[in-house]
XYZ file of C-alpha atoms in Angstrom:
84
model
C 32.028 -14.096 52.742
C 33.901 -13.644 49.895
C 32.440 -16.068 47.909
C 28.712 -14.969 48.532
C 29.536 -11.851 46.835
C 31.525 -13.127 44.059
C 28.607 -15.147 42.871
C 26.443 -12.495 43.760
C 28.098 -9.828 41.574
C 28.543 -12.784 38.865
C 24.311 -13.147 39.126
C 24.205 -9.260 39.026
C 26.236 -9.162 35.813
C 24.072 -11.914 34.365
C 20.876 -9.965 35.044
C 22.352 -7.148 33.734
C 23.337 -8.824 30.460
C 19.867 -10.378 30.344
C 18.349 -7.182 30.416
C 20.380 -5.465 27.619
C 19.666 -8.540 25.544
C 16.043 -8.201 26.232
C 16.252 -4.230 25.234
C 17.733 -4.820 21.804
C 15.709 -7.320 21.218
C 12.728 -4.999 22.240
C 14.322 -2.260 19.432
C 14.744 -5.001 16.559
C 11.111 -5.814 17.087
C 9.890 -2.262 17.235
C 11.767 -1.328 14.030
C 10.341 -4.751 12.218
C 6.860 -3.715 13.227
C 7.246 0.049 11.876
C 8.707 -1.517 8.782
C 5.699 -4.174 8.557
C 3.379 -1.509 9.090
C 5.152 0.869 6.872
C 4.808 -2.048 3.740
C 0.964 -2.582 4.186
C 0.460 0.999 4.217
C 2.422 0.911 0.588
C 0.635 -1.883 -0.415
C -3.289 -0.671 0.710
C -2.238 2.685 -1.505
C -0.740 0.351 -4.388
C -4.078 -1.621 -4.176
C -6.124 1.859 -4.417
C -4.460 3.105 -7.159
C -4.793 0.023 -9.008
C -8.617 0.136 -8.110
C -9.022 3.490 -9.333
C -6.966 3.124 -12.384
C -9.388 0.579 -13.172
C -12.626 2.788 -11.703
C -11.400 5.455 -14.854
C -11.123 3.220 -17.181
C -14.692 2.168 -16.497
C -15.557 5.491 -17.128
C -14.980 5.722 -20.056
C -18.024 3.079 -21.560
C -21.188 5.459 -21.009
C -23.634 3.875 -18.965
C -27.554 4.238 -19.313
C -30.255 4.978 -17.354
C -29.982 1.833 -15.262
C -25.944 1.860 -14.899
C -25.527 -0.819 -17.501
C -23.282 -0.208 -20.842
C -25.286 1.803 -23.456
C -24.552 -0.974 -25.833
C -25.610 1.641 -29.201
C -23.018 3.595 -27.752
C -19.563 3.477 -30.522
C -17.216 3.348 -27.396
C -18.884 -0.032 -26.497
C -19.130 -1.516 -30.242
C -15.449 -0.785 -30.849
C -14.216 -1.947 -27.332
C -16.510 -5.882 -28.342
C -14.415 -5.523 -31.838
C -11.233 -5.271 -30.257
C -10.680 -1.754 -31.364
C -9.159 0.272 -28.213
Protein backbone atom coordinates (compact mmCIF):
# COMPACT_ATOMS: atom_id res chain seq x y z
CA UNK A 1 0.00 0.00 0.00
CA UNK A 2 2.86 1.87 0.34
CA UNK A 3 3.58 2.35 -3.01
CA UNK A 4 0.00 3.60 -4.07
CA UNK A 5 0.58 6.49 -1.92
CA UNK A 6 4.04 7.25 -2.77
CA UNK A 7 3.07 7.78 -6.34
CA UNK A 8 0.06 9.31 -5.27
CA UNK A 9 1.69 12.06 -3.18
CA UNK A 10 4.45 12.22 -6.11
CA UNK A 11 1.14 13.02 -8.67
CA UNK A 12 -0.12 15.43 -5.89
CA UNK A 13 3.18 17.32 -5.86
CA UNK A 14 3.16 17.40 -9.64
CA UNK A 15 -0.31 18.96 -9.75
CA UNK A 16 0.66 21.19 -7.32
CA UNK A 17 3.74 22.38 -9.21
CA UNK A 18 1.61 22.54 -12.36
CA UNK A 19 -0.63 24.82 -10.82
CA UNK A 20 1.93 27.36 -9.44
CA UNK A 21 3.49 27.30 -12.88
CA UNK A 22 0.19 28.02 -14.42
CA UNK A 23 -0.36 31.07 -11.73
CA UNK A 24 2.84 32.87 -12.60
CA UNK A 25 2.39 32.41 -15.81
CA UNK A 26 -1.22 33.87 -15.39
CA UNK A 27 0.68 37.15 -13.50
CA UNK A 28 3.45 37.57 -16.35
CA UNK A 29 0.60 37.73 -18.80
CA UNK A 30 -1.56 40.07 -16.81
CA UNK A 31 1.35 42.50 -16.24
CA UNK A 32 2.32 42.24 -20.25
CA UNK A 33 -1.26 43.10 -21.07
CA UNK A 34 -1.42 46.24 -18.56
CA UNK A 35 1.90 47.22 -20.04
CA UNK A 36 0.53 46.67 -23.78
CA UNK A 37 -2.40 48.51 -22.92
CA UNK A 38 -0.57 51.09 -20.98
CA UNK A 39 1.80 51.81 -24.49
CA UNK A 40 -1.26 52.26 -26.88
CA UNK A 41 -2.81 54.50 -24.51
CA UNK A 42 0.72 56.62 -24.81
CA UNK A 43 0.77 56.23 -28.25
CA UNK A 44 -3.27 57.23 -29.15
CA UNK A 45 -2.31 60.58 -26.89
CA UNK A 46 1.16 60.94 -28.84
CA UNK A 47 -0.91 60.56 -32.10
CA UNK A 48 -3.47 63.40 -30.76
CA UNK A 49 -1.08 65.72 -29.92
CA UNK A 50 0.65 65.38 -33.07
CA UNK A 51 -2.85 65.87 -34.80
CA UNK A 52 -3.56 68.89 -33.00
CA UNK A 53 -0.18 70.38 -33.24
CA UNK A 54 -0.82 70.16 -36.78
CA UNK A 55 -4.84 71.29 -36.42
CA UNK A 56 -3.01 74.89 -34.92
CA UNK A 57 -0.82 75.24 -37.28
CA UNK A 58 -3.63 75.12 -39.81
CA UNK A 59 -5.01 77.81 -38.08
CA UNK A 60 -3.04 79.99 -38.66
CA UNK A 61 -3.74 80.42 -42.88
CA UNK A 62 -7.25 82.33 -42.70
CA UNK A 63 -9.76 80.55 -44.49
CA UNK A 64 -12.72 82.15 -46.56
CA UNK A 65 -16.12 81.89 -46.81
CA UNK A 66 -16.05 78.37 -48.21
CA UNK A 67 -13.13 76.96 -45.78
CA UNK A 68 -10.53 77.21 -48.49
CA UNK A 69 -7.16 79.44 -48.01
CA UNK A 70 -7.93 83.17 -48.61
CA UNK A 71 -5.18 83.10 -51.13
CA UNK A 72 -4.99 87.49 -51.04
CA UNK A 73 -4.40 86.82 -47.60
CA UNK A 74 -0.17 87.85 -46.76
CA UNK A 75 -0.01 84.74 -44.38
CA UNK A 76 -0.72 82.54 -47.49
CA UNK A 77 1.60 84.55 -50.11
CA UNK A 78 4.56 84.39 -47.72
CA UNK A 79 3.96 80.70 -46.59
CA UNK A 80 3.98 79.78 -51.16
CA UNK A 81 7.40 82.02 -51.01
CA UNK A 82 8.93 80.07 -48.45
CA UNK A 83 8.84 82.83 -45.94
CA UNK A 84 7.66 81.23 -42.43
Amino acid sequence: MKPNMTEKQELLLMLEDIYNQLEALETAVQKNLQQLKFNQQEEQIEKVEACHEKLGELEKFPMDELHQQDTTDSHFVKYKLGYR
